[in-house]
């Protein structure tokens, strides 16, 4: 099977954002679970999160988190963030840099909460914060959802702990490990335009 090789920067840019938008809708997409980076006490901090929303027009990516988590604390101190995605089949890497805002009780948070299935929100109805020390793996993790399938009523009490994380992207770095030669592109956004360039891999 031949591997596509992009020769046009506009095509690369469209390809990157099309993939991210698809990943937000398709649980099986290779970019659905991404590495998300923050800075906590002047130290880089990484974890895997599930991409829940993406928009090329607004250059934003969203996911949700427990508002009591360390990542939320970090974002309230330093809004600089990075994303990393890797597709093992196409051998493409995407790195994205930008800023994040934490939303708890506004329209952004409400819209994301209401767009999610109850099953994806089932981790929130528990009184113990993530990162709390416990004596055993199951301690403090009693199931709050009582029905199968999980219902909106089961997870409603978790809304108080829910946060939507909205990130706006300022720079995209795309790398393709193509059989005919590796190549790379960079996209930087300003208020009025997108600066696109090929760069050495």
Coordinates of C-alpha atoms in Angstrom, one line a residue:
X1 CA 0.0 0.0 0.0
X2 CA 1.4 3.4 -1.0
X3 CA 1.8 6.0 1.7
X4 CA 0.6 9.5 0.9
X5 CA 3.3 12.1 0.7
X6 CA 2.0 15.7 1.1
X7 CA 3.7 18.4 -1.0
X8 CA 1.4 21.3 -0.1
X9 CA 1.4 23.0 3.3
X10 CA -2.3 23.9 3.1
X11 CA -3.1 20.2 2.6
X12 CA -1.0 19.3 5.6
X13 CA -2.7 21.8 7.8
X14 CA -6.2 20.6 6.7
X15 CA -5.1 17.0 7.2
X16 CA -3.9 17.6 10.8
X17 CA -7.1 19.4 11.9
X18 CA -9.3 16.9 10.1
X19 CA -7.6 14.1 12.0
X20 CA -8.0 15.9 15.3
X21 CA -11.7 16.6 14.7
X22 CA -12.3 13.0 13.7
X23 CA -10.5 11.8 16.8
X24 CA -12.8 13.8 19.1
X25 CA -15.7 11.9 17.6
X26 CA -14.2 8.4 17.0
X27 CA -13.1 6.4 20.1
X28 CA -10.9 4.2 17.8
X29 CA -8.9 7.0 16.2
X30 CA -5.2 6.9 17.0
X31 CA -5.4 10.5 18.2
X32 CA -8.3 9.9 20.6
X33 CA -5.9 9.4 23.5
X34 CA -3.2 12.1 23.6
X35 CA -0.3 13.1 25.8
X36 CA -1.1 16.4 27.5
X37 CA 1.7 18.4 29.1
X38 CA 1.5 21.1 31.8
X39 CA 4.1 22.9 34.0
X40 CA 3.7 22.3 37.7
X41 CA 6.0 24.1 40.1
X42 CA 8.4 24.8 37.2
X43 CA 8.6 21.1 36.2
X44 CA 7.1 19.6 33.1
X45 CA 4.2 17.1 33.8
X46 CA 2.7 14.7 31.3
X47 CA -0.3 12.4 31.3
X48 CA -2.7 10.8 28.8
X49 CA -6.1 12.3 28.3
X50 CA -9.1 11.6 26.1
X51 CA -9.8 14.2 23.4
X52 CA -13.4 15.2 23.7
X53 CA -13.8 18.1 21.3
X54 CA -11.8 19.8 18.5
X55 CA -12.4 22.7 16.2
X56 CA -10.1 23.9 13.4
X57 CA -11.8 27.2 13.1
X58 CA -11.2 28.1 16.7
X59 CA -8.0 26.2 17.0
X60 CA -9.2 24.5 20.2
X61 CA -9.0 21.1 21.8
X62 CA -11.0 20.1 24.9
X63 CA -11.0 17.3 27.4
X64 CA -12.5 17.0 30.9
X65 CA -11.0 16.3 34.3
X66 CA -11.7 16.3 38.0
X67 CA -11.5 19.9 39.1
X68 CA -9.5 18.8 42.2
X69 CA -6.8 17.1 40.1
X70 CA -3.1 18.2 40.0
X71 CA -3.4 19.1 36.3
X72 CA -6.2 21.6 37.1
X73 CA -4.1 23.1 39.9
X74 CA -1.1 23.4 37.5
X75 CA -3.2 25.1 34.8
X76 CA -4.5 27.7 37.3
X77 CA -0.9 28.6 38.1
X78 CA 0.5 28.4 34.5
X79 CA -1.7 28.3 31.4
X80 CA 1.1 27.1 29.0
X81 CA 0.3 23.6 27.6
X82 CA 1.5 21.1 25.0
X83 CA -0.1 18.1 23.3
X84 CA 1.6 15.1 21.6
X85 CA 0.0 12.6 19.2
X86 CA 1.5 9.7 17.4
X87 CA -0.1 7.5 14.7
X88 CA 1.7 4.1 14.7
X89 CA 0.3 3.2 11.2
X90 CA 0.8 6.3 9.3
X91 CA 4.0 7.2 11.2
X92 CA 2.9 10.8 11.8
X93 CA 3.6 12.9 14.9
X94 CA 1.8 16.0 15.9
X95 CA 2.9 18.4 18.6
X96 CA 0.7 21.3 19.6
X97 CA 1.5 24.2 21.9
X98 CA -0.8 26.8 23.3
X99 CA -2.7 28.0 26.4
X100 CA -5.5 26.5 28.5
X101 CA -8.4 27.7 30.5
X102 CA -10.3 25.7 33.2
X103 CA -14.1 25.9 33.2
X104 CA -16.2 24.6 36.0
X105 CA -19.6 26.3 36.2
X106 CA -19.9 28.2 33.0
X107 CA -21.3 27.5 29.5
X108 CA -18.2 25.7 28.3
X109 CA -18.3 23.2 31.2
X110 CA -22.0 22.7 30.9
X111 CA -21.8 22.1 27.2
X112 CA -19.1 19.5 27.5
X113 CA -20.8 17.7 30.5
X114 CA -24.1 17.5 28.5
X115 CA -22.3 16.2 25.4
X116 CA -20.7 13.2 27.2
X117 CA -22.3 9.8 27.8
X118 CA -23.0 8.9 31.4
X119 CA -20.4 6.1 31.2
X120 CA -17.6 8.6 30.5
X121 CA -18.7 10.7 33.5
X122 CA -18.9 7.8 35.9
X123 CA -15.5 8.6 37.6
X124 CA -16.8 11.9 39.0
X125 CA -19.3 10.9 41.6
X126 CA -16.8 10.2 44.4
X127 CA -15.9 12.4 47.3
X128 CA -12.2 11.6 47.3
X129 CA -9.9 13.7 45.1
X130 CA -7.5 12.2 42.6
X131 CA -4.0 11.8 43.9
X132 CA -5.2 11.2 47.5
X133 CA -3.1 8.6 49.4
X134 CA -5.0 5.4 50.1
X135 CA -4.2 2.1 51.8
X136 CA -5.2 -0.3 49.0
X137 CA -6.0 -0.1 45.3
X138 CA -9.8 -0.3 45.8
X139 CA -9.9 2.1 48.8
X140 CA -12.1 5.2 48.3
X141 CA -13.2 3.8 44.9
X142 CA -16.5 2.4 45.8
X143 CA -18.9 2.4 42.7
X144 CA -21.3 5.2 42.8
X145 CA -23.1 4.2 39.6
X146 CA -25.8 1.6 40.5
X147 CA -27.4 0.7 37.2
X148 CA -26.3 -1.0 34.0
X149 CA -26.2 0.9 31.8
X150 CA -25.1 3.9 33.8
X151 CA -27.7 6.7 33.7
X152 CA -27.6 10.5 34.0
X153 CA -29.0 10.2 37.5
X154 CA -26.1 7.9 38.5
X155 CA -23.5 10.6 37.6
X156 CA -25.4 13.8 38.5
X157 CA -23.7 14.2 41.8
X158 CA -20.3 14.2 40.1
X159 CA -21.1 17.5 38.3
X160 CA -19.7 19.4 41.3
X161 CA -16.2 17.9 40.6
X162 CA -16.2 18.2 36.8
X163 CA -14.0 20.6 34.9
X164 CA -13.7 21.2 31.2
X165 CA -10.2 22.1 30.0
X166 CA -10.3 24.2 26.8
X167 CA -7.0 24.7 25.0
X168 CA -6.3 27.2 22.2
X169 CA -3.4 26.2 19.9
X170 CA -0.7 28.7 18.9
X171 CA 1.7 26.4 17.1
X172 CA 1.5 23.0 15.4
X173 CA 4.5 20.9 14.5
X174 CA 3.8 17.9 12.2
X175 CA 6.4 15.2 11.4
X176 CA 5.9 12.4 8.8
X177 CA 8.4 9.4 8.9
X178 CA 7.7 8.6 5.3
X179 CA 9.4 5.6 3.5
X180 CA 10.8 8.0 0.9
X181 CA 12.2 10.4 3.4
X182 CA 11.2 12.1 6.6
X183 CA 9.7 15.6 6.4
X184 CA 8.2 18.2 8.7
X185 CA 6.0 21.3 8.8
X186 CA 5.3 24.0 11.2
X187 CA 2.2 26.2 11.6
X188 CA 2.2 29.3 13.8
X189 CA -0.9 31.3 14.4
X190 CA -1.2 35.1 14.9
X191 CA -4.4 37.2 15.2
X192 CA -4.7 37.7 11.5
X193 CA -2.9 34.8 9.7
X194 CA -1.3 31.4 9.8
X195 CA 2.4 31.3 9.1
X196 CA 3.3 27.9 7.5
X197 CA 6.7 26.6 6.6
X198 CA 8.6 23.4 5.9
X199 CA 11.4 22.7 8.4
X200 CA 14.2 20.2 8.7
X201 CA 13.0 17.0 10.4

